[in-house]
Amino acid sequence: MKDTRRLDAIRSLGLDAIPDRDLFSRITLLASTMLGCPISLLSVVEQDRQWFLGRTGTDLRETSIEDSFCAVCVLGEIPLLITDARKDPRLADNDLVTGAPFIRSYIGVPIRGEGGVLLGALCGISPEPDAFRDDQIAPLAMLAELAEQSLALHARTRALSLANTALQQSTQIFRQAERAVNVGSWRVDIARRRLQWSDQVYAITGLESGNSVSVPDAVQMYHPEDRMMVSKALSDTIDDGKPFMFETTIRRRDGEQRRIRVVGERVDIDGRPDSVAGIILDCTEEHLRNVALKRAAERDRLTGLYNRASFDRRLAEAMQQVESEPVTIALLDLDGFKDVNDTLGHLVGDRVLEAIAAQLQLRTASGVFLARWGGDEFALLFPPGMALGDVTSFLEELLAEFGEIPPLGSTLLRIGATCGIARMTTSAGSEEIMRRADLALYRGKELGRGTVVCWDSQIEARQSERQHAIARLRSALNGGRALAAYQPIVELESGKVVSVEALLRLRDEDGRMFAASDVFAALLDPELSRRVSRVMLDQVVADGPAILALFGPETRIGINLSDADLRRGEFVQHLVEVIDDSALGPDNITIEVTETMLLDAGGHLRESLAMLDACGFTICLDDFGTGFSSLTHLRAFPIHKVKIDRDFIAAIGEDHQSRLIIQAIVQMGYSLGLRVVVEGVETEEQEIFLRAIGCRHVQGYRYGHPMLLADLQARFEASAQALPGSERRRA
């Protein structure tokens, strides 16, 4: 007799482990007396047997399920009255009818547990026929209800016992966890203003465990400038019930300073504030790492100015408010700097950049955000309240004063600069205002070095490159001349190709192949960008089986998606459906996104990435390491893979700090459970360095240029994924 729900309920109640069954035997004694029968049983009906939780008038402890009258009662789910078992075809041949105790009459009422689950029956048995009547069912049901209440009491008692055991285990585990992660718990009794600390809080603060500490004493451990904030956070939580979290520094009794993160919330009992409880996390090491990484990632290594990624982030924030506060930027490009590098060498060039950066910092107006944009270019973001005329005048004065920089040894250098300005008051992306500033800058170069030019419609009219690029891209898309080329990603230890990145390649009408970078301006157009993504997706789906056959079923194919793709949910849904209907699976696809896309990640983009992650796609952050915000992105987005920007590996031969940064990012990535790929590997020296620091995956010309599928198949044999030594040297 198999009823999974009933059997699970019997097991969960632990009925066979009840030590004292006298209560249930007293119930069967009452039933026997009330019914005037010699035998009464309280049965528990299992799959292969019935056994008796209470019994009167028999020494039987259990019977097989085939001999069970109570099983018939349970199966029917209603009271059962049998006047003569010998005349009942279901029971006439029953061993308990033909043999002891020679049952003739039976009356039984089902016993139910929590949720109405049938457990067994309370019954009376007589060797005489017609021993029971219908009107005896109701009194017997009352006794059955008493039995059910007793079982419910047992269930609650058992649950409390199990909960108490679990609580003791949890408390022990919690203490171990506190020590493992250096987190302590605390509680303030609101009525008595009494502070309680766990052992780990004492360890964090450097105090001996068990010493009484008052709330004022604890507040005094914080830096003087933070004490008011701490007291206010606690008071506000007590008064308003609003949780708090802050990070600050404490000074221990031994003078050591520790960085801690404090979380607290009010606990109400019966609708009234009872206490404030929370945790204290010692995050000193994390804080020191973040400070060092933030400095290295936000600042240009050579000049100490903010770097390009920092400027991108600040500009993206400003562009969110562009319709209410105008955004004005300028690009400043040095004139004659290439000659310095070519004639005097890069070391002198670096000294020049350092000197110019120092001059710019001294002369830049208050409120202007100054950054090294790259190479010999600098970017400036002006306060929204600064008029365009004032910006132009400031820059003209700045360039006029540029003149001679301090002597470098016996050499006196004269370096000039040209500026391009762009100002926007309507909604657009950061790329657009930078594009306009860039157009203005190069218009200034055309007009004569040392000039300041502001973008206007005439400059835009001269700019036909983008239109030409759009025409070339649209023509290639319409003519079916947009193709996917694949660049391998190699596992260093084995030499195997484990992934490929799909990159856009286009053919002109004359058959000449060119890269996406040649029409980059056109890719800023959202419509064309989405068309390219759909074409690339179709190519990857078509080529995917051949790539998996070439490199193995676990090979991943990287697809670059744009901001326009991810901000429209229908494309993401289309991608998921296309992959589901193909020979590929989500585990074969890596979605590559750039940090710039995440700087202003709104709801749709965030939801799109979450949806792709939930479907099993791997999300990869490209060009990682170029901005501090990347660290935040690892927590805020479902990132499982990072690609270290090629600029770092390109500089390792000359820049020791680039080596340290690559090593730090690789180790950090692995410690966070991320897959890490270093891009732009071209030389044996770079590969040797990456092997030495434990890097596992690389991508670059050393291992193969982007190739169409046929070229990829020709180069890599399906039977061996490892790159041949001679091939590797040529890559």
XYZ file of C-alpha atoms in Angstrom:
731
model
C 0.000 0.000 0.000
C 1.998 2.914 -1.320
C 1.024 6.512 -0.632
C 4.144 8.675 -0.807
C 2.591 11.645 0.988
C 1.382 9.494 3.897
C 4.646 7.585 4.182
C 6.648 10.835 4.172
C 4.387 12.222 6.926
C 4.891 9.109 9.079
C 8.661 9.318 8.679
C 8.771 13.039 9.414
C 6.741 12.567 12.616
C 9.165 9.940 13.915
C 6.290 7.954 15.429
C 8.339 4.770 15.844
C 10.744 6.713 18.070
C 8.096 7.822 20.605
C 9.494 6.511 23.926
C 6.238 6.616 25.939
C 3.222 5.129 24.235
C 1.102 4.759 27.360
C -1.083 7.717 26.366
C -2.093 6.002 23.132
C -2.671 2.683 24.943
C -4.976 4.489 27.371
C -6.943 5.762 24.375
C -7.304 2.184 23.051
C -8.385 1.069 26.546
C -11.107 3.753 26.531
C -12.177 2.601 23.072
C -12.297 -1.032 24.165
C -14.377 -0.152 27.223
C -16.717 2.151 25.300
C -17.275 -0.390 22.507
C -17.453 -3.397 24.796
C -14.916 -5.303 22.727
C -11.867 -7.278 23.833
C -9.361 -5.682 21.444
C -8.689 -2.085 20.433
C -5.759 -0.841 18.356
C -4.300 2.493 17.245
C -2.550 1.496 14.009
C 0.006 3.192 11.799
C -0.341 1.940 8.223
C 2.880 1.844 6.218
C 3.711 0.413 2.802
C 4.389 -3.206 3.804
C 3.074 -3.409 7.351
C 0.845 -1.961 9.996
C 2.148 -1.479 13.518
C 0.418 -0.354 16.672
C 1.125 2.888 18.462
C -1.425 1.884 21.150
C -2.990 -1.509 21.848
C -5.374 -3.154 24.317
C -6.283 -6.832 24.560
C -3.511 -8.282 22.339
C 0.244 -8.809 22.305
C 0.473 -8.188 18.596
C 2.945 -5.405 17.746
C 2.507 -5.409 13.972
C 1.037 -7.366 11.062
C 1.633 -7.524 7.337
C -0.290 -5.067 5.221
C -2.169 -7.969 3.581
C -3.763 -8.861 6.952
C -4.622 -5.255 7.881
C -8.270 -4.295 8.355
C -7.090 -0.727 9.117
C -5.444 -0.513 5.672
C -8.901 -1.037 4.169
C -10.224 1.755 6.391
C -7.371 4.093 5.401
C -7.779 3.251 1.736
C -11.454 4.164 1.916
C -10.656 7.375 3.867
C -13.922 7.018 5.874
C -15.005 5.024 8.948
C -15.310 1.278 8.325
C -17.864 -1.069 9.962
C -17.663 -4.823 9.256
C -20.390 -6.926 10.892
C -18.971 -10.332 9.884
C -15.540 -10.670 8.276
C -16.243 -14.274 7.239
C -18.964 -13.008 4.933
C -16.878 -10.164 3.508
C -15.169 -11.359 0.311
C -12.313 -8.921 0.948
C -11.479 -10.435 4.327
C -12.855 -13.943 4.479
C -9.466 -15.554 3.790
C -7.522 -13.133 6.035
C -5.093 -14.904 8.403
C -6.488 -12.869 11.312
C -9.986 -14.113 10.474
C -9.168 -17.759 9.926
C -6.668 -17.740 12.792
C -6.120 -15.911 16.102
C -7.576 -13.552 17.123
C -10.416 -14.837 14.838
C -11.788 -11.444 13.920
C -15.495 -11.409 13.049
C -16.495 -7.781 13.736
C -14.469 -4.590 13.084
C -15.118 -0.883 13.557
C -12.470 1.716 12.631
C -12.058 5.458 12.203
C -9.153 6.972 10.172
C -6.469 8.915 12.071
C -5.191 12.042 10.301
C -2.088 14.115 10.769
C -1.264 17.720 9.839
C -2.891 18.780 6.592
C -5.378 15.897 6.738
C -2.790 13.269 5.792
C -4.043 9.743 6.690
C -1.708 7.948 9.094
C -3.673 4.934 10.304
C -6.833 4.120 12.231
C -8.328 3.728 15.715
C -10.331 0.497 15.763
C -12.251 -2.034 17.845
C -12.122 -5.805 17.150
C -14.403 -8.648 18.312
C -14.435 -12.406 17.646
C -18.239 -12.210 17.657
C -20.321 -11.218 14.623
C -22.521 -8.097 14.734
C -20.600 -6.757 17.733
C -20.695 -3.097 16.612
C -23.335 -0.629 15.470
C -23.346 2.485 13.276
C -24.128 4.743 16.237
C -20.784 3.767 17.831
C -18.789 5.391 15.033
C -19.321 8.944 16.357
C -18.015 8.208 19.917
C -15.069 6.338 18.408
C -14.345 9.353 16.165
C -14.164 11.533 19.280
C -11.479 9.267 20.694
C -9.735 9.332 17.313
C -9.698 13.143 17.499
C -8.068 12.868 20.932
C -5.401 10.653 19.381
C -4.897 13.176 16.550
C -4.422 15.980 19.072
C -1.827 13.881 20.902
C -0.018 13.264 17.625
C -0.103 16.995 16.860
C 1.388 17.721 20.290
C 4.123 15.193 19.585
C 4.790 16.827 16.213
C 5.184 20.262 17.804
C 7.402 18.896 20.549
C 9.553 17.112 17.976
C 9.780 20.239 15.805
C 10.883 22.295 18.801
C 13.492 19.694 19.678
C 14.831 19.605 16.135
C 14.809 23.394 15.980
C 16.719 23.616 19.232
C 19.321 21.170 17.946
C 19.594 23.084 14.677
C 19.922 26.351 16.608
C 22.789 24.958 18.650
C 24.515 23.750 15.491
C 23.885 27.078 13.747
C 25.296 28.992 16.700
C 28.451 26.921 16.590
C 28.767 27.305 12.813
C 28.060 31.052 13.126
C 30.908 31.476 15.584
C 33.238 29.554 13.294
C 32.106 31.670 10.331
C 32.678 34.879 12.288
C 36.259 33.869 12.915
C 36.804 32.684 9.339
C 35.667 35.925 7.651
C 36.517 38.292 10.510
C 32.913 39.385 11.025
C 31.389 40.018 14.444
C 27.818 40.632 15.574
C 26.509 43.257 17.970
C 23.241 44.215 19.667
C 22.032 47.296 21.560
C 19.130 46.825 23.999
C 17.071 49.974 23.383
C 15.383 50.075 26.796
C 18.574 49.635 28.825
C 21.037 51.055 26.265
C 23.184 48.011 26.896
C 25.665 46.945 24.193
C 26.473 43.292 23.534
C 29.345 42.105 21.328
C 30.216 38.699 19.949
C 33.699 37.352 20.588
C 34.848 38.398 17.126
C 33.948 42.069 17.698
C 36.223 42.006 20.725
C 38.950 40.523 18.508
C 38.448 43.207 15.841
C 38.561 46.059 18.357
C 41.502 44.577 20.252
C 39.657 44.362 23.578
C 39.617 41.387 25.899
C 36.500 39.273 25.419
C 33.910 39.623 28.169
C 34.771 43.179 29.210
C 31.677 45.328 29.422
C 31.602 48.097 26.786
C 28.999 50.867 26.788
C 27.597 52.557 23.699
C 29.516 55.825 24.441
C 32.732 53.822 24.940
C 32.244 52.141 21.561
C 31.576 55.474 19.814
C 34.824 56.873 21.220
C 36.766 54.221 19.297
C 35.826 55.883 15.986
C 37.744 58.781 14.486
C 36.582 62.096 15.991
C 35.151 63.290 12.670
C 33.002 60.138 12.393
C 31.609 59.963 15.922
C 28.652 62.250 15.272
C 27.774 60.243 12.159
C 27.885 56.968 14.099
C 25.727 58.307 16.943
C 23.213 59.782 14.499
C 22.965 56.529 12.529
C 22.129 54.621 15.722
C 19.639 57.258 16.925
C 17.890 57.453 13.543
C 17.531 53.695 13.436
C 16.036 53.613 16.927
C 13.608 56.452 16.122
C 12.687 55.704 12.508
C 13.557 52.040 12.021
C 15.730 52.847 8.998
C 18.639 50.388 8.543
C 22.137 51.800 8.161
C 25.471 50.789 6.727
C 28.697 52.761 6.767
C 32.408 52.195 6.434
C 34.874 54.031 8.613
C 38.056 53.683 10.658
C 38.506 52.834 14.331
C 41.542 53.127 16.552
C 42.179 50.118 18.760
C 43.458 50.400 22.308
C 46.937 49.404 21.073
C 46.902 52.356 18.639
C 46.425 50.281 15.464
C 43.871 51.625 13.008
C 41.419 49.227 11.361
C 38.888 49.834 8.595
C 35.466 48.418 9.433
C 32.090 48.138 7.710
C 29.124 48.427 10.100
C 25.567 47.295 9.321
C 22.609 47.692 11.674
C 18.821 47.531 11.737
C 16.092 47.807 14.320
C 14.414 44.677 15.691
C 10.766 45.084 16.701
C 8.921 42.649 18.969
C 5.114 42.746 19.149
C 5.193 45.961 17.151
C 7.521 47.771 19.555
C 11.237 48.599 19.110
C 13.283 46.130 21.117
C 16.863 46.414 19.969
C 19.261 47.395 17.205
C 21.374 44.522 15.867
C 23.946 44.137 13.158
C 27.443 43.087 12.172
C 30.923 44.578 12.047
C 33.232 43.455 9.243
C 36.975 44.070 9.436
C 37.671 45.138 5.828
C 41.105 46.674 6.401
C 42.951 44.560 3.836
C 40.191 44.991 1.266
C 40.221 48.761 1.845
C 43.976 49.035 1.393
C 43.845 46.965 -1.796
C 41.013 49.081 -3.168
C 42.821 52.329 -2.380
C 45.920 51.089 -4.197
C 43.951 49.704 -7.135
C 41.767 52.811 -7.325
C 44.818 55.016 -7.512
C 46.454 52.820 -10.140
C 43.266 52.475 -12.190
C 41.997 56.069 -11.981
C 45.290 57.810 -12.602
C 47.640 57.899 -15.530
C 50.826 56.129 -14.536
C 53.164 58.660 -16.120
C 51.643 62.066 -15.398
C 49.566 61.399 -12.287
C 46.529 62.995 -13.971
C 43.209 61.206 -14.189
C 43.237 58.670 -17.016
C 40.931 58.187 -19.951
C 38.651 55.730 -18.173
C 38.135 58.165 -15.304
C 37.297 60.908 -17.779
C 34.870 58.599 -19.586
C 33.108 57.851 -16.336
C 32.884 61.503 -15.279
C 31.677 62.512 -18.755
C 29.024 59.772 -18.782
C 27.703 61.070 -15.458
C 27.569 64.621 -16.819
C 25.791 63.533 -20.004
C 22.968 62.059 -17.934
C 22.080 65.640 -16.905
C 22.835 67.294 -20.249
C 19.277 68.533 -20.879
C 19.285 70.481 -17.612
C 22.992 71.325 -17.405
C 25.026 71.894 -20.612
C 28.163 69.791 -21.011
C 31.344 71.398 -22.372
C 34.562 69.521 -23.057
C 37.853 70.235 -24.776
C 40.535 68.038 -26.297
C 44.064 69.445 -26.163
C 46.660 67.903 -28.471
C 50.359 68.747 -28.251
C 52.010 70.188 -31.347
C 55.477 68.920 -32.183
C 55.522 66.175 -29.592
C 56.115 63.445 -32.170
C 59.315 65.208 -33.170
C 60.501 65.128 -29.558
C 59.967 61.366 -29.390
C 61.583 60.798 -32.772
C 64.656 62.964 -32.182
C 65.264 62.765 -28.436
C 63.675 59.429 -27.575
C 60.747 58.259 -25.504
C 62.419 58.891 -22.156
C 62.690 62.599 -22.972
C 59.143 62.453 -24.327
C 57.959 61.115 -20.985
C 59.712 63.952 -19.156
C 57.981 66.425 -21.457
C 54.581 64.917 -20.722
C 55.263 65.046 -16.983
C 56.268 68.720 -17.197
C 53.258 69.681 -19.329
C 50.878 67.818 -17.046
C 52.285 69.732 -14.080
C 51.796 73.031 -15.938
C 48.211 72.135 -16.846
C 47.407 71.272 -13.250
C 48.779 74.606 -12.053
C 46.922 76.660 -14.640
C 43.635 74.776 -14.914
C 40.700 76.683 -13.460
C 38.913 75.425 -10.359
C 36.161 72.919 -11.079
C 37.654 71.747 -14.385
C 38.210 67.987 -14.610
C 41.569 67.360 -16.293
C 42.709 63.990 -17.636
C 45.311 62.526 -19.924
C 43.241 61.263 -22.825
C 46.053 59.209 -24.326
C 49.413 59.723 -25.990
C 49.938 63.473 -26.211
C 46.248 64.372 -25.819
C 44.567 65.814 -22.737
C 40.836 66.156 -22.057
C 39.044 68.782 -19.992
C 35.458 68.724 -18.674
C 34.222 72.170 -17.649
C 31.670 73.102 -14.948
C 28.126 73.401 -16.377
C 27.861 77.030 -15.254
C 30.915 78.126 -17.275
C 29.860 80.006 -20.419
C 31.221 78.890 -23.771
C 32.934 82.269 -24.273
C 34.698 81.900 -20.927
C 35.830 78.381 -21.857
C 37.252 79.626 -25.147
C 39.030 82.574 -23.491
C 40.509 80.351 -20.794
C 41.886 77.899 -23.348
C 43.299 80.649 -25.558
C 45.128 82.119 -22.555
C 46.327 78.670 -21.558
C 47.799 77.977 -24.995
C 49.354 81.438 -25.159
C 51.172 80.761 -21.892
C 52.245 77.268 -22.933
C 55.473 78.502 -24.478
C 58.671 77.052 -23.176
C 58.678 74.278 -20.634
C 61.444 73.987 -18.033
C 64.791 72.818 -19.420
C 65.425 69.086 -19.632
C 69.120 68.890 -18.963
C 70.764 71.191 -21.492
C 67.776 71.045 -23.843
C 65.141 73.762 -24.009
C 62.042 72.568 -25.749
C 59.161 74.544 -27.144
C 55.910 72.661 -27.232
C 52.621 74.094 -28.447
C 49.082 72.731 -28.424
C 45.808 72.873 -30.336
C 42.352 72.679 -28.767
C 38.966 71.460 -29.954
C 35.821 72.354 -27.972
C 32.378 70.734 -28.036
C 29.308 71.815 -26.111
C 25.998 69.923 -25.980
C 22.605 70.746 -24.492
C 20.589 67.848 -25.915
C 20.583 64.183 -24.997
C 23.323 62.094 -26.596
C 25.991 59.599 -25.679
C 29.474 60.427 -24.456
C 30.891 59.189 -27.751
C 29.030 61.894 -29.677
C 30.359 64.878 -27.737
C 33.865 63.413 -27.859
C 33.497 62.944 -31.590
C 32.543 66.578 -32.005
C 35.485 67.748 -29.898
C 37.762 65.540 -31.985
C 36.404 67.040 -35.201
C 36.990 70.534 -33.834
C 40.532 69.604 -32.788
C 41.519 68.365 -36.205
C 39.865 71.343 -37.840
C 42.136 73.437 -35.641
C 45.145 71.435 -36.888
C 44.052 72.249 -40.438
C 43.679 75.954 -39.681
C 47.044 76.220 -37.974
C 48.554 74.848 -34.797
C 48.053 76.689 -31.554
C 44.405 77.521 -32.264
C 41.219 76.924 -30.276
C 38.262 75.770 -32.378
C 34.699 75.151 -31.216
C 32.554 72.591 -33.018
C 29.804 73.989 -35.221
C 27.632 72.907 -38.122
C 30.244 73.934 -40.687
C 32.790 71.593 -39.160
C 30.190 68.859 -39.225
C 29.519 69.584 -42.888
C 33.176 68.996 -43.681
C 33.092 65.698 -41.906
C 32.109 63.221 -44.570
C 34.048 60.290 -43.227
C 31.233 59.064 -41.077
C 28.743 59.309 -43.901
C 31.143 57.468 -46.155
C 31.645 54.814 -43.495
C 27.894 54.423 -43.062
C 27.491 54.039 -46.803
C 30.223 51.381 -46.970
C 28.784 49.459 -44.039
C 25.199 49.637 -45.265
C 26.274 48.548 -48.739
C 28.139 45.553 -47.335
C 25.163 44.571 -45.154
C 22.669 44.927 -47.996
C 24.921 43.001 -50.363
C 25.565 40.118 -47.979
C 29.247 41.001 -47.753
C 29.417 41.140 -43.944
C 31.348 38.136 -42.633
C 32.586 36.731 -39.351
C 36.297 36.185 -38.832
C 37.474 34.173 -35.840
C 40.541 34.837 -33.716
C 41.596 31.946 -31.451
C 41.929 32.135 -27.679
C 44.540 29.638 -26.520
C 45.116 27.753 -23.286
C 48.803 28.332 -22.568
C 49.473 25.087 -20.720
C 48.167 22.776 -23.448
C 48.354 25.028 -26.489
C 44.744 24.164 -27.281
C 42.252 26.576 -28.758
C 39.469 26.795 -26.176
C 37.575 29.776 -27.560
C 37.348 32.019 -30.575
C 36.202 35.617 -30.829
C 33.929 36.455 -33.751
C 35.043 39.732 -35.362
C 33.315 41.643 -38.144
C 34.971 41.648 -41.581
C 33.488 43.342 -44.660
C 34.037 43.127 -48.419
C 33.803 46.078 -50.737
C 32.088 45.599 -54.050
C 35.513 45.091 -55.628
C 36.204 42.187 -53.277
C 38.685 43.950 -50.981
C 38.355 42.862 -47.354
C 38.411 45.434 -44.567
C 37.916 45.434 -40.793
C 35.199 46.919 -38.623
C 37.649 49.565 -37.428
C 37.567 51.049 -40.946
C 33.866 51.874 -40.503
C 33.892 52.432 -36.761
C 32.082 55.756 -37.066
C 29.185 53.960 -38.746
C 28.959 51.450 -35.909
C 27.985 54.279 -33.564
C 24.659 54.351 -35.405
C 22.285 52.211 -33.281
C 20.318 50.861 -36.252
C 23.394 49.719 -38.155
C 24.932 48.376 -34.973
C 21.902 46.161 -34.369
C 21.948 44.960 -37.984
C 25.601 44.011 -37.638
C 24.876 42.085 -34.442
C 22.106 40.093 -36.142
C 24.358 39.281 -39.104
C 27.174 38.215 -36.781
C 24.783 36.068 -34.766
C 23.555 34.322 -37.921
C 27.162 33.749 -39.032
C 28.156 32.291 -35.677
C 25.145 29.961 -35.669
C 25.977 28.826 -39.220
C 29.711 28.375 -38.530
C 29.329 27.108 -34.957
C 29.016 23.351 -35.684
C 32.172 23.429 -37.803
C 34.056 25.331 -35.090
C 32.925 22.834 -32.425
C 33.942 19.971 -34.703
C 37.336 21.625 -35.137
C 38.125 22.449 -31.516
C 35.737 20.361 -29.435
C 32.146 20.546 -28.103
C 33.082 22.758 -25.143
C 34.532 25.522 -27.351
C 33.111 28.992 -26.707
C 32.495 31.603 -29.398
C 32.666 35.250 -28.336
C 30.160 37.716 -29.769
C 30.572 41.468 -29.258
C 27.275 43.177 -28.453
C 26.683 46.917 -28.503
C 24.867 49.210 -26.145
C 22.027 49.391 -28.674
C 21.642 45.587 -28.629
C 21.380 45.269 -24.869
C 19.085 48.229 -24.319
C 16.391 46.628 -26.482
C 14.990 43.483 -24.931
C 13.715 42.061 -28.218
C 17.243 41.544 -29.536
C 18.272 39.652 -26.420
C 15.149 37.496 -26.682
C 15.955 36.932 -30.364
C 19.503 35.871 -29.478
C 18.256 33.367 -26.891
C 15.706 31.901 -29.300
C 18.199 31.626 -32.163
C 20.731 29.805 -29.996
C 18.016 27.502 -28.609
C 17.031 26.537 -32.169
C 20.645 25.958 -33.258
C 23.252 23.260 -32.746
C 24.941 25.537 -30.210
C 24.049 25.964 -26.570
C 24.322 29.007 -24.312
C 27.424 27.396 -22.800
C 29.104 27.760 -26.205
C 28.494 31.522 -26.381
C 30.392 34.317 -24.656
C 28.795 37.774 -24.691
C 31.498 40.461 -24.726
C 30.640 43.941 -23.421
C 32.819 46.988 -22.853
C 33.241 49.009 -19.698
C 31.933 52.136 -21.420
C 28.605 50.395 -21.968
C 28.315 49.694 -18.240
C 29.156 53.211 -17.076
C 25.572 54.337 -17.675
C 23.870 50.968 -17.390
C 20.153 51.589 -16.952
C 17.395 49.147 -16.206
C 17.053 47.581 -19.677
C 20.762 46.896 -20.085
C 21.023 45.466 -16.571
C 17.979 43.253 -17.153
C 19.371 42.065 -20.488
C 22.652 40.953 -18.923
C 20.795 39.257 -16.066
C 18.579 37.418 -18.568
C 21.556 36.219 -20.615
C 23.311 35.060 -17.460
C 20.223 33.191 -16.274
C 20.000 31.435 -19.662
C 23.563 30.141 -19.291
C 25.523 32.558 -21.485
C 28.953 33.690 -20.260
C 29.262 37.472 -19.809
C 32.762 38.816 -20.494
C 34.025 42.304 -19.617
C 36.354 43.436 -22.394
C 39.303 45.839 -21.962
C 39.362 45.185 -18.209
C 41.801 47.197 -16.115
C 41.397 50.529 -17.846
C 39.162 52.042 -15.146
C 38.352 51.705 -11.447
C 34.693 51.286 -12.188
C 35.574 47.841 -13.570
C 36.000 46.635 -9.989
C 32.482 47.763 -9.193
C 31.173 46.064 -12.321
C 32.414 42.685 -11.093
C 29.919 42.958 -8.238
C 27.115 44.865 -9.940
C 26.873 42.717 -13.105
C 26.977 38.952 -13.753
C 30.557 39.012 -15.084
C 32.250 35.604 -15.329
C 35.162 36.402 -17.606
C 37.480 39.378 -18.122
C 39.855 40.349 -20.902
C 42.849 42.419 -19.862
C 43.342 45.398 -22.174
C 46.061 44.955 -24.791
C 47.760 48.225 -23.749
C 49.103 46.570 -20.597
C 50.792 43.627 -22.346
C 52.178 45.936 -25.029
C 53.986 47.978 -22.357
C 55.568 45.219 -20.257
C 58.924 45.494 -22.015
C 59.324 49.114 -20.937
C 56.971 49.606 -18.016
C 57.469 47.549 -14.864
C 54.203 48.827 -13.441
C 52.315 47.281 -16.361
C 53.769 43.916 -15.345
C 52.600 44.406 -11.771
C 49.121 45.471 -12.863
C 48.709 42.470 -15.176
C 49.864 40.122 -12.426
C 47.516 41.741 -9.878
C 44.518 41.567 -12.217
C 45.205 37.942 -13.167
C 45.515 36.876 -9.538
C 42.490 38.909 -8.478
C 40.424 37.443 -11.311
C 41.291 33.873 -10.372
C 40.628 34.524 -6.687
C 37.149 35.767 -7.652
C 36.498 32.666 -9.734
C 36.721 34.535 -13.050
C 38.196 33.330 -16.311
C 40.959 35.716 -17.408
C 42.234 36.289 -20.964
C 45.140 38.589 -21.819
C 44.663 40.260 -25.203
C 47.256 41.528 -27.661
C 49.959 38.888 -27.075
C 52.385 39.134 -29.994
C 55.876 38.152 -28.800
C 57.619 35.240 -27.134
C 58.783 37.583 -24.358
C 55.177 38.437 -23.529
C 54.182 34.759 -23.490
C 57.074 33.834 -21.180
C 56.011 36.560 -18.744
C 52.386 35.449 -18.787
C 53.358 31.826 -18.155
C 55.488 32.933 -15.224
C 52.600 34.726 -13.494
C 50.225 31.806 -13.975
C 48.083 33.263 -16.762
C 46.084 30.492 -18.430
C 44.462 31.992 -21.524
C 45.777 34.377 -24.178
C 44.694 35.979 -27.452
C 46.727 37.820 -30.039
C 48.564 37.687 -33.346
C 51.093 35.270 -31.851
C 48.394 32.615 -31.950
C 46.521 33.693 -35.027
C 44.995 36.645 -36.856
C 41.218 36.808 -37.274
C 40.366 34.236 -39.977
C 37.318 33.299 -41.999
C 36.005 29.814 -41.277
C 37.709 28.190 -44.264
C 41.069 29.700 -43.308
C 40.539 28.663 -39.710
C 39.849 25.076 -40.770
C 42.870 25.077 -43.060
C 45.163 26.198 -40.255
C 43.906 24.035 -37.411
C 43.456 20.333 -37.924
C 40.411 18.835 -36.251
C 42.449 16.007 -34.749
C 44.845 18.282 -32.824
C 43.916 21.622 -31.326
C 47.434 22.432 -30.118
C 49.189 25.126 -32.105
C 52.284 23.667 -33.814
C 55.522 25.239 -32.715
C 56.311 26.598 -36.139
C 52.815 28.014 -36.472
C 53.060 29.628 -33.073
C 56.308 31.323 -34.004
C 54.774 32.705 -37.161
C 51.557 33.931 -35.406
